[in-house]
Structure formats: C-alpha cells, structure tokens
Short mmCIF file of C-alpha atoms in Angstrom, two decimals:
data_model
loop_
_atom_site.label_atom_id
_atom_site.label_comp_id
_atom_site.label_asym_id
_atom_site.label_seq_id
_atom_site.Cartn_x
_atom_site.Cartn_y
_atom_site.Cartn_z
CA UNK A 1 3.23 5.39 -16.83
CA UNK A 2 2.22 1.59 -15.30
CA UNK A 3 0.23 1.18 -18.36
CA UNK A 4 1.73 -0.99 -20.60
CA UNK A 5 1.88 1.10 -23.29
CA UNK A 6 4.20 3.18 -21.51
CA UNK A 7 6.61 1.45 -19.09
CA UNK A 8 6.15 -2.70 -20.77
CA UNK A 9 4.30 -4.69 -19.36
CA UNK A 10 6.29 -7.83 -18.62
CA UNK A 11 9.25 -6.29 -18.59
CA UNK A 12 11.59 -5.73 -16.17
CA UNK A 13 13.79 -2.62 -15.29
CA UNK A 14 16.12 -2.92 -18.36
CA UNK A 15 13.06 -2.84 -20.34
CA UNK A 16 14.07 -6.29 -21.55
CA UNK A 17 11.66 -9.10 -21.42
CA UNK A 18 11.59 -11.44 -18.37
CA UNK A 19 13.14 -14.62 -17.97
CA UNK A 20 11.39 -15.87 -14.90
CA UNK A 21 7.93 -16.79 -14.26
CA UNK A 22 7.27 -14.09 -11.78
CA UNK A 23 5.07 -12.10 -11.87
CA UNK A 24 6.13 -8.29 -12.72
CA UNK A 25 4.45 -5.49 -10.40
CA UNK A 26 5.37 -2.18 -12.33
CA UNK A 27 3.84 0.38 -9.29
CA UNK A 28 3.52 -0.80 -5.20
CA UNK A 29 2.08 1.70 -2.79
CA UNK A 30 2.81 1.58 0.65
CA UNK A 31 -0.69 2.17 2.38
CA UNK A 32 -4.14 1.17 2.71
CA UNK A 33 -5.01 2.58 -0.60
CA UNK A 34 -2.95 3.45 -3.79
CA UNK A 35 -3.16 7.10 -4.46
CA UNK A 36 -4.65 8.24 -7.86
CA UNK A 37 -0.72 9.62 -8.76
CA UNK A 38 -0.74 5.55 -9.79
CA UNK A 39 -3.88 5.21 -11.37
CA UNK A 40 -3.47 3.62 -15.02
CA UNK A 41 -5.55 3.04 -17.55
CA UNK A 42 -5.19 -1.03 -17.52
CA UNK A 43 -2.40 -1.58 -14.81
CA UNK A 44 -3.22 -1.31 -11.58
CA UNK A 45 -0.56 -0.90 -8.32
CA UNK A 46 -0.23 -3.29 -5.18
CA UNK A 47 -0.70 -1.15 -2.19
CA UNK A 48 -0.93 -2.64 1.25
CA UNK A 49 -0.01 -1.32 4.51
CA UNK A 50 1.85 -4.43 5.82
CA UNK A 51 2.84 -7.66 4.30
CA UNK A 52 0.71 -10.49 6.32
CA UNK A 53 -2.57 -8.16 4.88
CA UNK A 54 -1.12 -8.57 1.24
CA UNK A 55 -1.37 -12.17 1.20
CA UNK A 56 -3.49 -14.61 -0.27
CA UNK A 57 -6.22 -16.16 2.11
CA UNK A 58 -5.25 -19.58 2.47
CA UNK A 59 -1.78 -21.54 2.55
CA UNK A 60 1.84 -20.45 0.99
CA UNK A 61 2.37 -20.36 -2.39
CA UNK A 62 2.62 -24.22 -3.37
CA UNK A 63 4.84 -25.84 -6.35
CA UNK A 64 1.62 -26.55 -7.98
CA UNK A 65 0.26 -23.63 -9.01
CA UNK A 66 3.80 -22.49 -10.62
CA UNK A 67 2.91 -25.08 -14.29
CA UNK A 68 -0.82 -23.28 -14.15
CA UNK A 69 0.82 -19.69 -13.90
CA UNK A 70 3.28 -20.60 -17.08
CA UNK A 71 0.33 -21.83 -19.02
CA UNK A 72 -1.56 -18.77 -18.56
CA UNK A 73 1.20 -16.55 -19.56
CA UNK A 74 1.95 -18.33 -22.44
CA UNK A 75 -1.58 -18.12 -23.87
CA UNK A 76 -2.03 -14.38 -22.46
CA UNK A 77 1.27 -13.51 -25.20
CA UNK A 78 -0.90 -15.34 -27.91
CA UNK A 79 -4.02 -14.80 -29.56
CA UNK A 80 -4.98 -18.86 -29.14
CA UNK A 81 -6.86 -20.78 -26.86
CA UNK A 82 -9.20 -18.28 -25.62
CA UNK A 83 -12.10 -20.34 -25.27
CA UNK A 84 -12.79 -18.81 -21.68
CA UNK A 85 -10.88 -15.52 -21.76
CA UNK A 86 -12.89 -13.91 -18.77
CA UNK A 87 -12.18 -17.07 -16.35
CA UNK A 88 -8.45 -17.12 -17.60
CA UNK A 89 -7.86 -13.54 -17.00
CA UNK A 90 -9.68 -14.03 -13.01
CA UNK A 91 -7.50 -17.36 -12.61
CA UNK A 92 -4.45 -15.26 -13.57
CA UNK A 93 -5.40 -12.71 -11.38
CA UNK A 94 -5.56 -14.97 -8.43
CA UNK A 95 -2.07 -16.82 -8.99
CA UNK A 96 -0.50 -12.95 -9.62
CA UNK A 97 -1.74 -12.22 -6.42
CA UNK A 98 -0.84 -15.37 -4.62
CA UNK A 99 2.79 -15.25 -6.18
CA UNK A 100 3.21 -11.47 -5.22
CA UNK A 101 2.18 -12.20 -1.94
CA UNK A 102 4.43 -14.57 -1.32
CA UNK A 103 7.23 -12.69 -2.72
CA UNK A 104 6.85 -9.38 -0.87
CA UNK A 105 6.69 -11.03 2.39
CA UNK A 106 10.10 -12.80 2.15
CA UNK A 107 11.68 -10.10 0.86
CA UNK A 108 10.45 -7.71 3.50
CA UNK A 109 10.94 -10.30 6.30
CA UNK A 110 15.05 -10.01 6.30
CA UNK A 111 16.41 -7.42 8.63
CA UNK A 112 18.26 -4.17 6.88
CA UNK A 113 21.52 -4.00 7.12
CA UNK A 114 20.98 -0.28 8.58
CA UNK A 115 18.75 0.78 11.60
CA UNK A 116 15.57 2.93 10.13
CA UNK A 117 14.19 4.94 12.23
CA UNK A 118 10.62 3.84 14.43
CA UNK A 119 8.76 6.37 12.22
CA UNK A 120 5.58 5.52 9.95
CA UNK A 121 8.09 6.90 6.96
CA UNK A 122 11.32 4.91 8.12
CA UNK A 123 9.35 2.01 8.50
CA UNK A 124 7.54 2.62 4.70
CA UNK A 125 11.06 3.39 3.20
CA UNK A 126 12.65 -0.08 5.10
CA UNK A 127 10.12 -2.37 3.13
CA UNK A 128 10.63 -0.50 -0.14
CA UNK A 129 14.73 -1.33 0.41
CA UNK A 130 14.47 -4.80 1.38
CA UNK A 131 11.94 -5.37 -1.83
CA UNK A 132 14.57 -3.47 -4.33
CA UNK A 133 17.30 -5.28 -2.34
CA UNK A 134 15.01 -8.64 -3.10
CA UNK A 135 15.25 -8.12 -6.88
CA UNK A 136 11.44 -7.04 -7.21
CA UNK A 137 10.92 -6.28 -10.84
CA UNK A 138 9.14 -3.09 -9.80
CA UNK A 139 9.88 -0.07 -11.33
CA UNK A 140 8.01 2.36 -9.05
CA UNK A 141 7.15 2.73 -5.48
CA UNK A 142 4.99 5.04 -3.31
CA UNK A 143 5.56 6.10 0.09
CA UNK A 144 3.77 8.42 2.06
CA UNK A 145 4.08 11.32 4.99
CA UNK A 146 1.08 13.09 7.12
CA UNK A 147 1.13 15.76 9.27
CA UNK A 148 1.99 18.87 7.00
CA UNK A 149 -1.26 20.09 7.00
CA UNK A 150 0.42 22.77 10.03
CA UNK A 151 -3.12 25.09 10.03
CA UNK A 152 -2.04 25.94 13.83
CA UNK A 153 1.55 25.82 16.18
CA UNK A 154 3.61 25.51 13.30
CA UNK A 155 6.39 26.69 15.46
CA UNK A 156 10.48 27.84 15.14
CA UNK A 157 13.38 25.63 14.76
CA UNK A 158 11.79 23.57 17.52
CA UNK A 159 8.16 23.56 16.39
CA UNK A 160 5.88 20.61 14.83
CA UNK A 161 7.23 21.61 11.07
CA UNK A 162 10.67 21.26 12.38
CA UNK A 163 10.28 17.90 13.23
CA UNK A 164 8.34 16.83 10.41
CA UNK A 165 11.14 17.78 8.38
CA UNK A 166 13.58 16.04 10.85
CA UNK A 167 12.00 12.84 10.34
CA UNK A 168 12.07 12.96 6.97
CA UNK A 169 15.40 13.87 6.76
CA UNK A 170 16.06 10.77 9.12
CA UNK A 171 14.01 8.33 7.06
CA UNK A 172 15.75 9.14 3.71
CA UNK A 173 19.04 9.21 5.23
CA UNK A 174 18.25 5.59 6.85
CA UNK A 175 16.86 4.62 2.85
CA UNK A 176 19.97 5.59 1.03
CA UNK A 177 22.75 4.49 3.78
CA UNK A 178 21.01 1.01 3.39
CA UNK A 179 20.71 1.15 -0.59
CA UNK A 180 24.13 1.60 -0.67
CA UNK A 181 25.50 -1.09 1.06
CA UNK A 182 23.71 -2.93 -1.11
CA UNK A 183 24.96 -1.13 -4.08
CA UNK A 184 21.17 -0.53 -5.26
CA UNK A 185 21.69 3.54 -4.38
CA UNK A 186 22.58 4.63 -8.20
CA UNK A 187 19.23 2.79 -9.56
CA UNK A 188 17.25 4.99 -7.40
CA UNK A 189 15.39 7.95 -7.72
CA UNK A 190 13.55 9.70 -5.37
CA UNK A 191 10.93 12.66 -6.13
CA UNK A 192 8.87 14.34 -2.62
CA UNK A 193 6.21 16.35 -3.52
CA UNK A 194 3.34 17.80 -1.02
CA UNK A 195 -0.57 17.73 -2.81
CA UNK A 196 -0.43 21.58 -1.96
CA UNK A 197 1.70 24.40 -0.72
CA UNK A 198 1.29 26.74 2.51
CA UNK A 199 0.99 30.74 2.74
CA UNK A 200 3.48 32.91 2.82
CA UNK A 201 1.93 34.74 6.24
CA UNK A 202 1.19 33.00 9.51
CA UNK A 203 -2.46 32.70 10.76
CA UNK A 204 -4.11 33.94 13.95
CA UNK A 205 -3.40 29.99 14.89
CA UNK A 206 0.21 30.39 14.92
CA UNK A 207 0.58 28.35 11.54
CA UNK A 208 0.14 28.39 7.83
CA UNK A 209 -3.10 27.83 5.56
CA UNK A 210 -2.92 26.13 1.83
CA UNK A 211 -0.91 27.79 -0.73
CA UNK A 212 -0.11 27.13 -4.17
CA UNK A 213 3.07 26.84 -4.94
CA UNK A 214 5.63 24.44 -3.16
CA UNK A 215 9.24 23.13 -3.58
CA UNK A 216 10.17 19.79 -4.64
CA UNK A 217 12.77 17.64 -3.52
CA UNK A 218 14.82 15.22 -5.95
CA UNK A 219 17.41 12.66 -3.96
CA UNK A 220 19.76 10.26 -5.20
CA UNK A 221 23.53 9.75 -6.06
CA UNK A 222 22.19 10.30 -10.01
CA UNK A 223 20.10 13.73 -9.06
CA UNK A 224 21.43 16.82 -10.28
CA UNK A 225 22.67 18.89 -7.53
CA UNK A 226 21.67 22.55 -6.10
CA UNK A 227 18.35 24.67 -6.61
CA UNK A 228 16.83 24.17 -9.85
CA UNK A 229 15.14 27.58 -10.36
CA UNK A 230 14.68 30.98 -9.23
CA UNK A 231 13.86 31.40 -4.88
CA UNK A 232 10.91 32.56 -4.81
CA UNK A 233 9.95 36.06 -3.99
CA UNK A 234 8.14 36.94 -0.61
CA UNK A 235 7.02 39.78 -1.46
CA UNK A 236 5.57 39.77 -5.30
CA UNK A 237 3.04 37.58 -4.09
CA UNK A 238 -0.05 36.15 -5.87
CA UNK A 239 -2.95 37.26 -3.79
CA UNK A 240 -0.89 35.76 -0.48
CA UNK A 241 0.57 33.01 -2.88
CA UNK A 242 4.14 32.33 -3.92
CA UNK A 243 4.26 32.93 -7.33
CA UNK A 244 5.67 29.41 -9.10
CA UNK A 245 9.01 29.47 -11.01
CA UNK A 246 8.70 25.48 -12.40
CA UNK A 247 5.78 23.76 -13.95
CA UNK A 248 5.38 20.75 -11.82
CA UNK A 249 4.51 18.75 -14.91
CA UNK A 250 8.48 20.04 -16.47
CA UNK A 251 9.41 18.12 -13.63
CA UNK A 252 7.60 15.03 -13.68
CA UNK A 253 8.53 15.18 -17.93
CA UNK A 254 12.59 14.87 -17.17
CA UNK A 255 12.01 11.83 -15.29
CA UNK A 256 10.09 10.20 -17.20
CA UNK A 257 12.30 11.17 -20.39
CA UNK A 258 15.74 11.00 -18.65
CA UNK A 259 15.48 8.66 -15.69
CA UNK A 260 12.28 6.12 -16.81
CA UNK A 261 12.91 6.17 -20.70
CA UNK A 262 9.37 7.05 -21.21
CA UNK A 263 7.09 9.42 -23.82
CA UNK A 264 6.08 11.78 -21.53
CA UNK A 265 3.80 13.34 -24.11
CA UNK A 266 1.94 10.34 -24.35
CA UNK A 267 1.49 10.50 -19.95
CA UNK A 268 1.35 13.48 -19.77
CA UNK A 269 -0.93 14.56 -22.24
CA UNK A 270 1.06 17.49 -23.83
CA UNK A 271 4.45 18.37 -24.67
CA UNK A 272 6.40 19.82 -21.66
CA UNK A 273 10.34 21.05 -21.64
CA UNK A 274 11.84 18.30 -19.72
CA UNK A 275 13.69 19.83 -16.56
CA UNK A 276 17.42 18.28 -16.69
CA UNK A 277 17.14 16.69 -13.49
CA UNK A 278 20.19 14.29 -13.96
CA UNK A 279 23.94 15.77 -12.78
#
C-alpha cells in the first residue's frame, strides 16, 4: 500500500496533492526496525524507537536547506534536468530525512492532553497521537506489543495473559480518549492482529503453544460494531487448531477498499470479498 502506485506518493490524506514543502511519510513504525507488514516495493517506512535516534547527525534543520529541498522536488515531478539523477535522488534523501527528523521530534515533544499509561504500548500509542495531532501527512502507523508468546503460566483472570490484555486495553483507551479531545478520533482506524494464534488445550507448562487461527480486533468511532463472524468451535478442531471462520486477507481487503480508498487487488495480489468493516 506505501507504494506510490497505491496510496500517492506526495499526497496527503485526502489524496489531494500537497501544498507545503514537507516532506510526506506515507508508513512510520514505532521500533528499532519496520516490520515486513510495511515493506513496499519503492517506499520505504520511518521506524525509530525514540525521536532524538531519528534525527539527522548534526545541527537542526536550518532555513537554508528549505530553497534546495523545493528545487529537488520540482525537478523530481519533471523529466528535466537530470544531469546527475543518482546524486539528486541521495541529496533528496538526506534533506527528507533531515526535515522528518525535525518534524517528528516537535511534534512528539508536546505533552498529551491525556495521561498514557508507563507501558512500552502507551508510550508507542502517545507519540503516534501527538504526530496525528501535529498534522503529519502520514497515512499509516505501526505499533507494537510482546509478551504473547504465553508457552508457560498463562494463568486465570489474574495470570500473565490477563494482564497483557489489561494493558492493552489501557493503552488504547489512553489513544482514543486523547484523539478525541483533539477531534482526530473519527480519522482513525485501528486493526490488532497477533503473527500467530495459540492452542485450544493447555500444555504440561501451564500455558498455550502456537495455533493457527486468531481473532482480530478493529477500534475506532468509524468501526463496525459486534463479532464479525461465527465463534469458533472448541471442539471441531483442526488437529488441536481452531478452525478459521474469516480470511485474514477479507479483512485487510475492506480496509483498504472502504477505509484507505485503495485497489486491494493490486496489494493484495488477488481478488478477496471485502469484509464490511465500517458501521
């Protein structure tokens, strides 16, 4: 979806074309790494873990370089003056980075409006608001959540899952309070999804190994409500498995034809009923 072919490059989130001479980041992933879920083929997401290590390594941003960044957007939109094309797109590269930099790190440096929890995922979700609050032409974000992987103790009400869950129930209630009070809650879609699923039995460990199947959670004042889909069944099992109900990929094909205004049989690389995830 990042590539430009698919969500516009140099566009912004009305799909119109930009005004300002920022640069536009269409995917930023909070963490070391971006994950491969934001891999394009020519656009590439931010990802760093904290602002001050996304930064360029020298001063601020300085008035001066703004003039060389229009000049080398102009001639990027035309097919003229391409004498040095290779040193053009590496000098671009540099002043994106520089300008994105800057950017990120005063948007992230005002305090919320709403207390976020201490966690690794309130913290995450608290730069993501104050960057959408900021007016960040970004389009999607990535944030991230370990400790799932519950092989032994998984535990009751009270147990480790328990609180995994409470603390992401915390974090997203922290996100959306503080989206709303700055009116950003209804341009906001949020889709949690786990790389795998767990058993249906508990181990000799007390926990659960990897499954297949696993639900997925949709949040936001646009979302439609309720359980898409059948519960499934714990005891028609597939060899220990949950048996799926949804294609994941029905999912990921409503938002990108209902919510992101995208082909998804272009991304996706088939045709895939869109589930109506819009109430």
């Amino acid at each position: 979806y990042l590539d430009s072919q698919c969500c516009g490059e140099g566009k912004g989130e009305s799909g119109a074309a930009e005004t300002d001479d920022a640069p536009t980041q269409p995917g930023i992933a909070i963490g070391r790494t971006a994950p491969l879920a934001m891999e394009g083929g020519k656009i590439k997401p931010i990802a760093f873990d904290t602002p001050d290590l996304f930064r360029w390594m020298g001063e601020d941003i300085h008035e001066s370089l703004i003039q060389p960044y229009k000049d080398l957007t102009t001639r990027g939109a035309s097919e003229e003056h391409h004498d040095h094309p290779a040193a053009e797109f590496l000098m671009k590269t540099a002043l994106d980075a520089q300008i994105s930099s800057d950017m990120i790190r005063k948007a992230v440096s005002k305090a919320p409006l709403t207390p976020f929890p201490g966690s690794n995922l309130g913290r995450q979700l608290q730069m993501v608001s104050s960057m959408i609050r900021e007016g960040l032409k970004t389009r999607v974000y990535y944030v991230s959540m370990g400790g799932f992987d519950t092989h032994a103790g998984q535990g009751n009400t009270n147990g480790s899952h328990a609180n995994l869950l409470r603390q992401f129930a915390e974090a997203m209630r922290a996100f959306y309070t503080d989206l709303k009070r700055h009116e950003n809650d209804g341009r906001v879609l949020s889709m949690c999804f786990s790389e795998f699923g767990r058993r249906v039995s508990q181990n000799a460990s007390g926990g659960t190994d990897h499954g297949t199947a696993a639900p997925m959670f949709l949040f936001g004042p646009m979302a439609r409500r309720g359980v898409i889909g059948k519960h499934p069944s714990l005891r028609n099992l597939d060899n220990g498995d949950l048996k799926f109900e949804i294609d994941f990929r029905s999912v990921y094909a409503g938002i990108l034809e209902s919510w992101l205004g995208a082909d998804s049989k272009e991304i996706l690389q088939g045709r895939y009923r869109p589930l109506p995830i819009l109430g």
